[in-house]
CSV table of C-alpha atoms and ligand atoms in Angstrom, one decimal:
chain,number,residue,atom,x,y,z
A,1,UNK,CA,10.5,22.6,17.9
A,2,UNK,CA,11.6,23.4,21.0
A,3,UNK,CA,9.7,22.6,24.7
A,4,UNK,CA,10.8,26.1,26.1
A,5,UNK,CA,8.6,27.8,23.5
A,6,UNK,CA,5.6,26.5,24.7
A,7,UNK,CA,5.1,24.6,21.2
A,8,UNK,CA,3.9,22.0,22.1
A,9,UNK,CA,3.5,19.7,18.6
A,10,UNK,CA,6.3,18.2,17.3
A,11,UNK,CA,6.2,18.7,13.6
A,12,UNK,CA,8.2,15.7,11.5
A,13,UNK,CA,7.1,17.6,8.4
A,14,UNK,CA,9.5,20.8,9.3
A,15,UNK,CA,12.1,19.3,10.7
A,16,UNK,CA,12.5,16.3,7.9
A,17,UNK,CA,12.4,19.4,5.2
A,18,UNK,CA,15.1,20.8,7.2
A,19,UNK,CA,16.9,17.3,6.9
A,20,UNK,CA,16.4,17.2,3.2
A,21,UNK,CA,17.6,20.7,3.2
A,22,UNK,CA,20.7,19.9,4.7
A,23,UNK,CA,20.9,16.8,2.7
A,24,UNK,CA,20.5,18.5,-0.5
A,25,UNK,CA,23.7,21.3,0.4
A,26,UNK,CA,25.8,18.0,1.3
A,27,UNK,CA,24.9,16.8,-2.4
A,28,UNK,CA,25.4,19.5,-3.7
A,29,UNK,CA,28.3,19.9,-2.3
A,30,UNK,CA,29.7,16.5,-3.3
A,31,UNK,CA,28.9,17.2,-6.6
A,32,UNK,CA,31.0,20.2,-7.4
A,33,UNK,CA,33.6,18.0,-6.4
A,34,UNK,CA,32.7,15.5,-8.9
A,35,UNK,CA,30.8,13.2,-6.6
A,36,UNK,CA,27.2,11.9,-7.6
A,37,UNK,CA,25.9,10.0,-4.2
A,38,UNK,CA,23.6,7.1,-5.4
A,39,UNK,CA,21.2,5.2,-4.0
A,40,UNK,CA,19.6,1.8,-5.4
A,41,UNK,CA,16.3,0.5,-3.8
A,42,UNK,CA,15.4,-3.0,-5.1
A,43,UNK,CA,11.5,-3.8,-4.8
A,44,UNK,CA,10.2,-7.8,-5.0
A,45,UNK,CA,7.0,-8.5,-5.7
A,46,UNK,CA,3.9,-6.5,-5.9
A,47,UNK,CA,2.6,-5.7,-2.2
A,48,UNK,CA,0.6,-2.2,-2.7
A,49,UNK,CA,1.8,-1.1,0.8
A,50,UNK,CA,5.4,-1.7,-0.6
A,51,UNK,CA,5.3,0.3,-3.9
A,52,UNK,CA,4.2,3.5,-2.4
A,53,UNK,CA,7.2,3.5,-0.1
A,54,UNK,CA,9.4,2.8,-3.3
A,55,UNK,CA,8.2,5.4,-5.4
A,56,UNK,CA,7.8,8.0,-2.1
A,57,UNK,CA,12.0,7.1,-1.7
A,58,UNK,CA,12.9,7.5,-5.3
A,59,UNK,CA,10.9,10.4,-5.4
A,60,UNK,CA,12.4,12.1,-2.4
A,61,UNK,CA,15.7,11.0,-3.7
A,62,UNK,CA,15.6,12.7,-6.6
A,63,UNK,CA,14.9,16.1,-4.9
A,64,UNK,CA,17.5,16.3,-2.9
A,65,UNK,CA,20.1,15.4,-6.0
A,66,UNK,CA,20.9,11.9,-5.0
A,67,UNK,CA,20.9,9.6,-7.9
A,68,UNK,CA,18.2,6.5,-7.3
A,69,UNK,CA,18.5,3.3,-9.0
A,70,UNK,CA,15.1,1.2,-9.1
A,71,UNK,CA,15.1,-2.4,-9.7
A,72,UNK,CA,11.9,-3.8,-9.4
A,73,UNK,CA,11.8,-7.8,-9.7
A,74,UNK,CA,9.2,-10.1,-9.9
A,75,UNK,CA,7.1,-11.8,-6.8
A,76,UNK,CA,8.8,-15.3,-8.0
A,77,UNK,CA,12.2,-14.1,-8.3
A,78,UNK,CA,13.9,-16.6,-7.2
A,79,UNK,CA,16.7,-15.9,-3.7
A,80,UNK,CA,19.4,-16.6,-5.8
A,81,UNK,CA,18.3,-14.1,-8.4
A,82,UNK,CA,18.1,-11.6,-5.4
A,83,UNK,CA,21.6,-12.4,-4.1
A,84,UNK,CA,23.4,-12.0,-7.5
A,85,UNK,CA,21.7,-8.5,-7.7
A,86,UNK,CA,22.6,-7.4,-4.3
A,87,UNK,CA,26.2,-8.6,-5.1
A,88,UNK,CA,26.3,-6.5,-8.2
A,89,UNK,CA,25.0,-3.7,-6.3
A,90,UNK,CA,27.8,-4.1,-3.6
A,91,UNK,CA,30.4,-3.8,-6.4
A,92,UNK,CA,29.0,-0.8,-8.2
A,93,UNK,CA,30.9,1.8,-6.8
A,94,UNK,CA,28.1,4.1,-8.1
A,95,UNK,CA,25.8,2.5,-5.6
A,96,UNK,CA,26.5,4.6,-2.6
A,97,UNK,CA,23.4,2.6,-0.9
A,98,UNK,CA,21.1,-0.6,-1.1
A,99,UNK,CA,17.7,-0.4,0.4
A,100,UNK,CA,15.6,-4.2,-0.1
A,101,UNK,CA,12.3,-2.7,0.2
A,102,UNK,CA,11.0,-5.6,3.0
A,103,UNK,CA,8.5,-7.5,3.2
A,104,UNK,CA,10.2,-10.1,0.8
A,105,UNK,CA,8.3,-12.9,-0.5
A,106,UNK,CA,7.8,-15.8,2.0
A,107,UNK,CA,9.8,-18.1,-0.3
A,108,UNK,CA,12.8,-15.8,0.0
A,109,UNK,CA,15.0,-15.7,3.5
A,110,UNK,CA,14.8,-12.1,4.6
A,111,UNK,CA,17.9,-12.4,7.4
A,112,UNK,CA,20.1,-13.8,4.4
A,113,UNK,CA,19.1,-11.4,2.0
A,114,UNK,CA,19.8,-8.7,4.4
A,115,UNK,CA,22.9,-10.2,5.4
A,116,UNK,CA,24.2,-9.9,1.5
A,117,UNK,CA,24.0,-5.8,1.7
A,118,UNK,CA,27.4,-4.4,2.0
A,119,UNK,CA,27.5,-3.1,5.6
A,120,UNK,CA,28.6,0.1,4.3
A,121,UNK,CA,25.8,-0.1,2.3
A,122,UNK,CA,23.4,-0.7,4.5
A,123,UNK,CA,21.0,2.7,4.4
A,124,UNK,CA,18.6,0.3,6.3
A,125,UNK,CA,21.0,-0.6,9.4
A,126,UNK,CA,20.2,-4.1,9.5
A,127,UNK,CA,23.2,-5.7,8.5
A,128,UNK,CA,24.4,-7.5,12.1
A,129,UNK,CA,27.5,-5.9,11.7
A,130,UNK,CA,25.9,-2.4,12.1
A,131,UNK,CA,23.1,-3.5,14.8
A,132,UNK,CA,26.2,-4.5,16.4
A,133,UNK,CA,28.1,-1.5,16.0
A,134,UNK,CA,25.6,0.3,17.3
A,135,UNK,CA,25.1,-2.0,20.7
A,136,UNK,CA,28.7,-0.9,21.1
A,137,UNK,CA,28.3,2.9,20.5
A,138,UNK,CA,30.4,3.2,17.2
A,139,UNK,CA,29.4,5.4,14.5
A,140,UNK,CA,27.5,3.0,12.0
A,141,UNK,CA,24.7,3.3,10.1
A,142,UNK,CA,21.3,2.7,11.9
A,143,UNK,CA,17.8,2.2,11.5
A,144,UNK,CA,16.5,5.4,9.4
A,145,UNK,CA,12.6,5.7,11.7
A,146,UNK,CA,14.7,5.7,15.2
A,147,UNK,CA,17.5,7.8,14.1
A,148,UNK,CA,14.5,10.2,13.0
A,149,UNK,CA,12.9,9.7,15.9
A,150,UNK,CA,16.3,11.0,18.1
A,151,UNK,CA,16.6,14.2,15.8
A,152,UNK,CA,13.0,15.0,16.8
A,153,UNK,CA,13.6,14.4,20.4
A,154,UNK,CA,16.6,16.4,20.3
A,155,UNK,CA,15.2,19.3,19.1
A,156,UNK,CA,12.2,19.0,21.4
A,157,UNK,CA,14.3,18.5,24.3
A,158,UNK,CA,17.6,19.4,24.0
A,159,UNK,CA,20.0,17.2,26.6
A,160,UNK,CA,18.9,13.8,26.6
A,161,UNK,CA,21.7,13.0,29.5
A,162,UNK,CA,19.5,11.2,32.6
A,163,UNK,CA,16.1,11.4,31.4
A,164,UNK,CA,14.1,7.8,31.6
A,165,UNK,CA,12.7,6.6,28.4
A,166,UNK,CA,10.4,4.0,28.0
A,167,UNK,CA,10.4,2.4,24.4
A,168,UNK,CA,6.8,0.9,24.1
A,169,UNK,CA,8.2,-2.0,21.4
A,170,UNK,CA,11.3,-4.7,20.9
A,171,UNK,CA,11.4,-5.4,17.2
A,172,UNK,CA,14.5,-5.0,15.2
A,173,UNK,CA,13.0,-2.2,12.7
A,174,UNK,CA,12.8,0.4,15.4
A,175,UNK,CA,12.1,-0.9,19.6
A,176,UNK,CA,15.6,-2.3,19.7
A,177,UNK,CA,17.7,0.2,17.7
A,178,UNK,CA,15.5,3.3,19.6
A,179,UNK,CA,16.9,1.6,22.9
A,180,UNK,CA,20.4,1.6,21.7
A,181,UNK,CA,20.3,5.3,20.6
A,182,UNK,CA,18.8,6.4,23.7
A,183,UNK,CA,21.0,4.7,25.6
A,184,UNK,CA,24.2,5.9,23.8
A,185,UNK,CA,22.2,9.6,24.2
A,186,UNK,CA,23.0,8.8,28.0
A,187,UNK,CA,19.2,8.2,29.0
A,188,UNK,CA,18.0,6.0,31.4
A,189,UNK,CA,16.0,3.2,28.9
A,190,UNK,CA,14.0,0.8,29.8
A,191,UNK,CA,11.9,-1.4,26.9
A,192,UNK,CA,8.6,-2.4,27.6
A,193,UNK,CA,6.8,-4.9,25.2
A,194,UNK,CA,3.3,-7.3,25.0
A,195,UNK,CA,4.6,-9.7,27.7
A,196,UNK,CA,5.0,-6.7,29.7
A,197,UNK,CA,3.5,-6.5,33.4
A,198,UNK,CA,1.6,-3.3,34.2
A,199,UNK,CA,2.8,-1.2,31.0
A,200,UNK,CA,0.7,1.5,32.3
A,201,UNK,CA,2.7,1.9,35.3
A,202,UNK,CA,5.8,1.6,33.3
A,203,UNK,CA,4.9,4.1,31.4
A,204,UNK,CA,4.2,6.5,33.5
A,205,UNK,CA,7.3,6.5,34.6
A,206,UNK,CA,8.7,8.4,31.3
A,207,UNK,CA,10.3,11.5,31.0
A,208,UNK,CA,10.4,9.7,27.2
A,209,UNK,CA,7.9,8.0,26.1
A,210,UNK,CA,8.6,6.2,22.4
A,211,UNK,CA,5.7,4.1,21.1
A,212,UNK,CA,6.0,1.5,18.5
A,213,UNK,CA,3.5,-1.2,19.1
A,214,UNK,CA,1.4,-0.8,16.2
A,215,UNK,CA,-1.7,-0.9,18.3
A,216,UNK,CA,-4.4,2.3,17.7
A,217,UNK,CA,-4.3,4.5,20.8
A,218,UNK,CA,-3.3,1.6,23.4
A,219,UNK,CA,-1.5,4.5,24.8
A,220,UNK,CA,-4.1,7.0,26.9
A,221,UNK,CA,-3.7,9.8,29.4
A,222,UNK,CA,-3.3,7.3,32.1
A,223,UNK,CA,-0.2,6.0,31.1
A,224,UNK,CA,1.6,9.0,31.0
A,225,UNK,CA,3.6,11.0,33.2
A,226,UNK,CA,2.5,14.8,32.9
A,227,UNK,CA,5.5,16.9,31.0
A,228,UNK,CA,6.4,13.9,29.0
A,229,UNK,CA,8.1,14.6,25.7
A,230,UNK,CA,5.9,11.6,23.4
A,231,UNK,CA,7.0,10.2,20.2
A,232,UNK,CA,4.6,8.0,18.7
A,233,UNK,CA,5.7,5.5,16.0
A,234,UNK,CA,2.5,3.8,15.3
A,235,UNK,CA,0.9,4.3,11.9
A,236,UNK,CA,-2.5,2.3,12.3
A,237,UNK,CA,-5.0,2.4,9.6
A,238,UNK,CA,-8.6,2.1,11.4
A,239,UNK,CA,-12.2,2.9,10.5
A,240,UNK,CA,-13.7,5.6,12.4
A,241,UNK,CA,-17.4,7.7,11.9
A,242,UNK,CA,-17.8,5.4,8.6
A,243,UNK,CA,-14.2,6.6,7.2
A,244,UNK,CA,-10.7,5.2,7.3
A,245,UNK,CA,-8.3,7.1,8.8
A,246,UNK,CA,-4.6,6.7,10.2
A,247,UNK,CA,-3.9,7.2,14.2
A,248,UNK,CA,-1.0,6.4,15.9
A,249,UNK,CA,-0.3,4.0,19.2
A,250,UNK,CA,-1.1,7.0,21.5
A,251,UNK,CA,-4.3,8.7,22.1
A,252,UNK,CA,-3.4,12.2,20.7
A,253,UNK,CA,-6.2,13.8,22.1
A,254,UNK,CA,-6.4,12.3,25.4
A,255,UNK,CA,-2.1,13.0,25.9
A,256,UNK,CA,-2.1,16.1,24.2
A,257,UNK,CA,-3.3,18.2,27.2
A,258,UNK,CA,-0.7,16.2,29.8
A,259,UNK,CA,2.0,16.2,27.7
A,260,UNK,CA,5.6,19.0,27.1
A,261,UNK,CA,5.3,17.5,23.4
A,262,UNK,CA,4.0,14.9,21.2
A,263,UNK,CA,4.3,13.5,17.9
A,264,UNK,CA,1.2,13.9,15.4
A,265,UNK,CA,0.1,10.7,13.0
A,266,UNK,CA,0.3,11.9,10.5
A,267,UNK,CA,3.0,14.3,10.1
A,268,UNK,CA,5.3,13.4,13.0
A,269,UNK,CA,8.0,10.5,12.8
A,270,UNK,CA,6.7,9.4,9.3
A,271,UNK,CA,8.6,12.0,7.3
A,272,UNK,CA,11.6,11.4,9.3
A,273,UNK,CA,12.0,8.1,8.2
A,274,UNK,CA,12.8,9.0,4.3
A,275,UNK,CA,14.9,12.2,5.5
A,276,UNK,CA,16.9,9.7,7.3
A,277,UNK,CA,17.3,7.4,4.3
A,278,UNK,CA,18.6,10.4,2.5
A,279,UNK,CA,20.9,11.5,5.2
A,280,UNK,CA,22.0,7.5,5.4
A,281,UNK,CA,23.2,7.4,2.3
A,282,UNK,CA,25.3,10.7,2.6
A,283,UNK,CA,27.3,8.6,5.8
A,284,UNK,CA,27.4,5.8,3.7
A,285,UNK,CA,28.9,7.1,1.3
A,286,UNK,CA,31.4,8.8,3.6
A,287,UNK,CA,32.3,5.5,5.0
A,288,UNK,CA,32.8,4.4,1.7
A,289,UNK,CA,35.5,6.6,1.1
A,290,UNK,CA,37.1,6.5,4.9
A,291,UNK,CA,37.1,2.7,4.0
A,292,UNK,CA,38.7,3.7,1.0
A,293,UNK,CA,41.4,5.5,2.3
A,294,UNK,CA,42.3,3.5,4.9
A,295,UNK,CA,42.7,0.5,2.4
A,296,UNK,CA,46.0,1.4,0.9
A,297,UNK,CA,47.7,2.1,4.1
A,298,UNK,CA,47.0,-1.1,5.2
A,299,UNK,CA,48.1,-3.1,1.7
A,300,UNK,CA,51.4,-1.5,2.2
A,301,UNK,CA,51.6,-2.1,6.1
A,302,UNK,CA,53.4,-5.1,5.8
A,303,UNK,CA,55.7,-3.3,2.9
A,304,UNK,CA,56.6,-1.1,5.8
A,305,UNK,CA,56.9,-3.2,8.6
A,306,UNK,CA,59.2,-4.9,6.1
A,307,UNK,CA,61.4,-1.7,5.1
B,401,NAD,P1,6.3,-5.0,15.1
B,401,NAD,O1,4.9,-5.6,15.0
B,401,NAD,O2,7.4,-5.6,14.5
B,401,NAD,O3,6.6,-4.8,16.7
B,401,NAD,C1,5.7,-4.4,17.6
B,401,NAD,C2,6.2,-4.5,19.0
B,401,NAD,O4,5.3,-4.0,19.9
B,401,NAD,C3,6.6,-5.9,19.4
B,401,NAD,O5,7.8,-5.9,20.0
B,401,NAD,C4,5.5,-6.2,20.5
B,401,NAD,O6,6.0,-6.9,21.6
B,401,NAD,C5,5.1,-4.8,21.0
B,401,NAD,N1,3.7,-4.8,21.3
B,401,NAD,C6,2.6,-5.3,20.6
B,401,NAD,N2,1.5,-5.1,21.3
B,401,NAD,C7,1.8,-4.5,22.4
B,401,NAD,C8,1.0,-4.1,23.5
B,401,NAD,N3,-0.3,-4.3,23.6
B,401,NAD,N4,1.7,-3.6,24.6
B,401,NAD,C9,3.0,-3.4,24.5
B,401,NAD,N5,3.8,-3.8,23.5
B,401,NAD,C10,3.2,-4.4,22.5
B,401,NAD,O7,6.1,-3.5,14.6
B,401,NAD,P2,7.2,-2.4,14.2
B,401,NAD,O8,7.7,-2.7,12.8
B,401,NAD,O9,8.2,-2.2,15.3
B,401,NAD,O10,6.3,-1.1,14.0
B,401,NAD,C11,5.5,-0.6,15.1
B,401,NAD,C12,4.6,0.5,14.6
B,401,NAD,O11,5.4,1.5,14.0
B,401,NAD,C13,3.6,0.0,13.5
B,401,NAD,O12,2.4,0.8,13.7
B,401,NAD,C14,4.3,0.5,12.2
B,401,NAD,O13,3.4,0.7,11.2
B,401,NAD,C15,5.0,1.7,12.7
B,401,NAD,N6,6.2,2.1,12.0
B,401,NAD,C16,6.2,3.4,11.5
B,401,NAD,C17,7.3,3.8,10.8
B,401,NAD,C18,7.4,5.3,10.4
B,401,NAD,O14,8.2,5.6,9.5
B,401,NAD,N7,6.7,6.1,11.1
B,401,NAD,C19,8.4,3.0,10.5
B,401,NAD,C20,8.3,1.7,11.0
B,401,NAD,C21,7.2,1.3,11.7
């Protein structure tokens, strides 16, 4: 969508189709060239929460032609267990991508686990090496729900160079990598978070205003700066009028009049976030083969420094 059209909803369902769109050309692409992009998610355990998103990715996956590989293990599978299947997973070179469906079991250590993904792998951007590559500004893979939440703001707003951003939110799955990717979009960022001081007056300071505290409608009309472009990350379940319903961090109704755009829950940054698992692990695969290629050049480097 685009602010200069006086539209002022950001809809994540339209632009994710035109994601999976693109996504699906790329695949088919790749295939007519013999390629078959594949993508294995690996579930532990039996968390309800968990399953729909699993069966939501492998679903999506197979629409767009991208080959999903589900491996669903028990709730006491042991770390090693996990381990050995993510190694085998690294090696397949049909495995184009490895999503651990998180929250793992408290026995098992998440970091470790995470750690074990190939970093070219890593459809989830949470491998250290890629957090770090993208704190430097190189072309890695990153987190799928911020790297959604940029398309949307780039079609919304166009040039992101100079605007202020405030990213409501510090946690590793989306406040810090949507900080990086602003930043590296040459906005002015700052991160805001519940030790905060005066977040409304932070806030309001936003030309950008990314929420991701999972708190229903913390954010109201007084913390925002009218002509703000909003994304709201929050997915809350709450009961309201005797029903349950989902809302996100910001009060749509109340920020709806004062803002240039905003993000609906549903329907806003939620469908980006498998888009951008899809289009994840098209650049993975990509790096794959740029890996690939350089690999040979540099096993006959010293050959040639030899000649
Ligand atoms: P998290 O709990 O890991 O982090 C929340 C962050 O918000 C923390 O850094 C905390 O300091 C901050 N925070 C909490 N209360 C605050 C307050 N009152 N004021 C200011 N900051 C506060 O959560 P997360 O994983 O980053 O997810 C955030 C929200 O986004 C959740 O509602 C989650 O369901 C949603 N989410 C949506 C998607 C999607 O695809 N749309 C993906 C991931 C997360």
């Amino acid at each position: 969508m685009n602010v200069h059209q006086n539209i002022k909803l950001i809809d994540g369902k339209a632009t994710s189709a035109r994601v999976l769109a693109e996504v699906r050309e790329q695949v088919l692409a790749l295939r007519e060239a013999g390629i078959q992009p594949g993508l294995a998610v690996v579930l532990v355990g039996s968390d309800a929460a968990s399953q729909v998103y699993v069966r939501n990715k492998v679903l999506r996956a197979e629409e767009v032609g991208i080959r999903s590989l589900e491996h669903r293990l028990g709730a006491d599978t042991d770390e090693q267990t996990l381990l050995a299947l993510v190694q085998r997973l690294n090696a397949d070179p049909s495995v184009n991508g490895i999503l651990v469906q998180l929250p793992l079991p408290p026995h098992i250590d998440e970091h470790r686990v995470l750690q074990a993904v190939s970093p070219l792998k890593d459809v989830d951007g949470f491998h250290s090496a890629n957090v770090g590559g993208l704190a430097q500004g190189r072309d890695v893979l990153t987190p799928c729900t911020p790297s959604g939440c940029m398309r949307l703001l780039r079609d919304a707003c166009g040039d992101l160079r100079g605007k202020h951003a405030v990213v409501v939110g510090r946690s590793n799955i989306v406040g810090k990598p949507m900080a990086a990717l602003l930043l590296q979009a040459d906005c002015t960022v700052t991160v805001v978070h519940s030790r905060s001081r005066d977040l409304p007056a932070l806030c309001r300071q936003a030309d950008i205003l990314v929420a991701a505290a999972g708190k229903p409608r913390l954010i109201g009309a007084d913390w925002l700066k009218p002509g703000a472009v909003v994304i709201d990350v929050g997915i809350n379940r709450i009961e309201e009028d005797g029903r349950s319903r989902l809302v996100g961090d910001v009060d749509f109704a109340a920020a709806l009049p004062l803002a240039a755009a905003i993000t609906p829950v549903p329907g806003g940054v939620g469908p980006m976030t498998i888009a951008y698992l899809m289009k994840n692990t098209l650049l993975a695969l990509d790096l794959q083969q740029q890996a690939a290629l350089a690999r040979p050049s540099q096993e006959h480097a010293p050959c040639l420094s030899l000649c």
